[in-house]
Amino acid sequence: MTKLHRKSFKKMMGLAGLALICLLLGAPAVFAASQPPAAAADAPEIVTTGIPATSGMDTLTTIFTRRSVRKYSDKPVSDATVKLLLQAAMAAPTAKNTQSWEFVVIRDKNTLAQIPSFHPFAKHVPNCQVAILVCGNTKLEATKGHWVPDGSNAAMNILLAAHSLGLGGVWTTFYPYEDRTAGIRKLLNLPDHIMPLTIIPLGYPVEKRAYQDRFSPAKVHYEKW
Ligand SMILES: Cc1cc2nc3c(=O)[nH]c(=O)nc-3n(C[C@H](O)[C@H](O)[C@H](O)COP(=O)(O)O)c2cc1C
């Protein structure tokens, strides 16, 4: 081997070594990037009200299979379950984190029976095991009107959490109907700054509602209308 050949051979070996080191250093990063998000070792411990915070149903399945349920069995819904649903409600995002929501838990059959008298689409309500009225507190909202999206997020969390636990429920709306709002305000003695958004009757379903794929590409607009 000539002196020139020896020099080029040394240079090549040096470059190959460097490439190997880069590969070894870079591999864990590449490997990590190709993995699904870890079930974070540093995830906070979720303290619940006595029943597990994990339901066994994954998030996407919960979202896609939730349907409105208006027929409920006689099986009771425990206070611990209701508390967990309220905990899920209060995990929702709100404008400026004001948490401008309030909740009324109603089990009294006599109270529930009166709701269809001022709400034309609530005949399923008296048959539930328990209902959660989701309200907004206008004294707490970030800006006038924010109680509506704040409360809606909480209501949606209740519906999804309930479904994931095998319960059924349905958004039964008060907002934006003045007559229904006046009816529930009177029935429950709601103060003026407490705005009823929706009542969610809950129970174990006796009907099985089919999954619906509602994805419509025509509803999606990219960059501009
Ligand atoms: C804002 C809003 C208001 C609703 N109001 C009522 C209601 O007053 N009574 C009722 O039985 N269902 C009500 N629903 C339930 C809808 O009818 C139901 O979500 C819709 O038909 C879609 O069916 P799904 O929930 O099974 O996907 C309401 C839902 C929303 C989001």
Short mmCIF file of C-alpha atoms in Angstrom, two decimals, residues 129-225:
data_model
loop_
_atom_site.label_atom_id
_atom_site.label_comp_id
_atom_site.label_asym_id
_atom_site.label_seq_id
_atom_site.Cartn_x
_atom_site.Cartn_y
_atom_site.Cartn_z
CA GLN A 129 -82.22 7.41 37.54
CA VAL A 130 -80.57 10.76 38.11
CA ALA A 131 -80.28 13.99 36.14
CA ILE A 132 -77.59 16.62 36.14
CA LEU A 133 -78.65 20.16 35.27
CA VAL A 134 -75.65 22.03 33.85
CA CYS A 135 -75.82 25.76 34.47
CA GLY A 136 -73.67 28.81 33.86
CA ASN A 137 -72.88 31.40 36.52
CA THR A 138 -72.89 34.84 34.86
CA LYS A 139 -71.03 36.29 37.85
CA LEU A 140 -68.07 34.03 37.09
CA GLU A 141 -67.91 34.02 33.28
CA ALA A 142 -64.85 35.63 31.61
CA THR A 143 -66.92 37.77 29.22
CA LYS A 144 -70.67 38.04 28.68
CA GLY A 145 -71.87 34.88 26.98
CA HIS A 146 -68.93 32.66 27.88
CA TRP A 147 -71.08 30.59 30.24
CA VAL A 148 -72.50 28.85 27.15
CA PRO A 149 -69.29 27.31 25.75
CA ASP A 150 -67.94 26.78 29.27
CA GLY A 151 -71.04 24.81 30.28
CA SER A 152 -71.18 22.99 26.95
CA ASN A 153 -67.69 21.60 27.44
CA ALA A 154 -68.68 20.34 30.89
CA ALA A 155 -71.89 18.79 29.52
CA MET A 156 -70.02 17.02 26.76
CA ASN A 157 -67.55 15.62 29.28
CA ILE A 158 -70.48 14.25 31.30
CA LEU A 159 -71.99 12.60 28.21
CA LEU A 160 -68.69 11.02 27.19
CA ALA A 161 -67.67 9.92 30.68
CA ALA A 162 -71.14 8.44 31.24
CA HIS A 163 -70.99 6.52 27.98
CA SER A 164 -67.53 5.20 28.76
CA LEU A 165 -68.89 3.84 32.06
CA GLY A 166 -71.79 2.06 30.33
CA LEU A 167 -74.37 4.75 31.16
CA GLY A 168 -76.59 6.58 28.72
CA GLY A 169 -77.72 10.20 28.70
CA VAL A 170 -78.93 12.94 26.41
CA TRP A 171 -78.43 16.68 26.15
CA THR A 172 -81.92 18.05 26.88
CA THR A 173 -81.63 21.72 26.30
CA PHE A 174 -82.90 24.83 28.07
CA TYR A 175 -80.68 27.33 26.31
CA PRO A 176 -81.67 29.33 24.25
CA TYR A 177 -85.39 28.87 25.01
CA GLU A 178 -86.83 31.49 27.37
CA ASP A 179 -89.99 29.59 28.26
CA ARG A 180 -88.13 26.39 29.22
CA THR A 181 -85.58 28.45 31.12
CA ALA A 182 -88.33 30.21 33.09
CA GLY A 183 -89.91 26.83 33.90
CA ILE A 184 -86.78 25.21 35.34
CA ARG A 185 -85.78 28.45 37.09
CA LYS A 186 -89.10 28.44 38.96
CA LEU A 187 -89.05 24.69 39.69
CA LEU A 188 -85.56 24.71 41.20
CA ASN A 189 -85.45 28.27 42.61
CA LEU A 190 -82.49 29.22 40.43
CA PRO A 191 -81.17 32.73 41.15
CA ASP A 192 -81.09 35.21 38.23
CA HIS A 193 -77.34 34.84 37.65
CA ILE A 194 -77.63 31.05 37.28
CA MET A 195 -78.41 30.16 33.66
CA PRO A 196 -79.72 26.64 32.95
CA LEU A 197 -78.01 25.24 29.87
CA THR A 198 -79.05 21.60 29.63
CA ILE A 199 -80.35 18.81 31.78
CA ILE A 200 -78.71 15.44 31.26
CA PRO A 201 -80.89 12.53 32.38
CA LEU A 202 -78.79 9.45 33.10
CA GLY A 203 -79.31 5.74 33.55
CA TYR A 204 -78.20 2.38 32.26
CA PRO A 205 -79.53 2.09 28.69
CA VAL A 206 -82.21 -0.36 27.68
CA GLU A 207 -81.78 0.61 24.04
CA LYS A 208 -78.71 0.06 21.91
CA ARG A 209 -78.16 2.89 19.46
CA ALA A 210 -76.13 2.14 16.35
CA TYR A 211 -72.87 3.84 15.54
CA GLN A 212 -73.23 6.54 12.87
CA ASP A 213 -70.39 7.74 10.71
CA ARG A 214 -71.18 11.41 10.18
CA PHE A 215 -67.92 12.49 8.63
CA SER A 216 -68.65 14.70 5.64
CA PRO A 217 -65.75 16.00 3.56
CA ALA A 218 -68.11 18.68 2.16
CA LYS A 219 -68.20 20.30 5.62
CA VAL A 220 -64.46 20.78 5.68
CA HIS A 221 -62.84 23.86 4.17
CA TYR A 222 -59.13 24.28 3.88
CA GLU A 223 -57.23 27.55 4.39
CA LYS A 224 -60.13 29.77 3.19
CA TRP A 225 -63.89 29.30 2.57
#
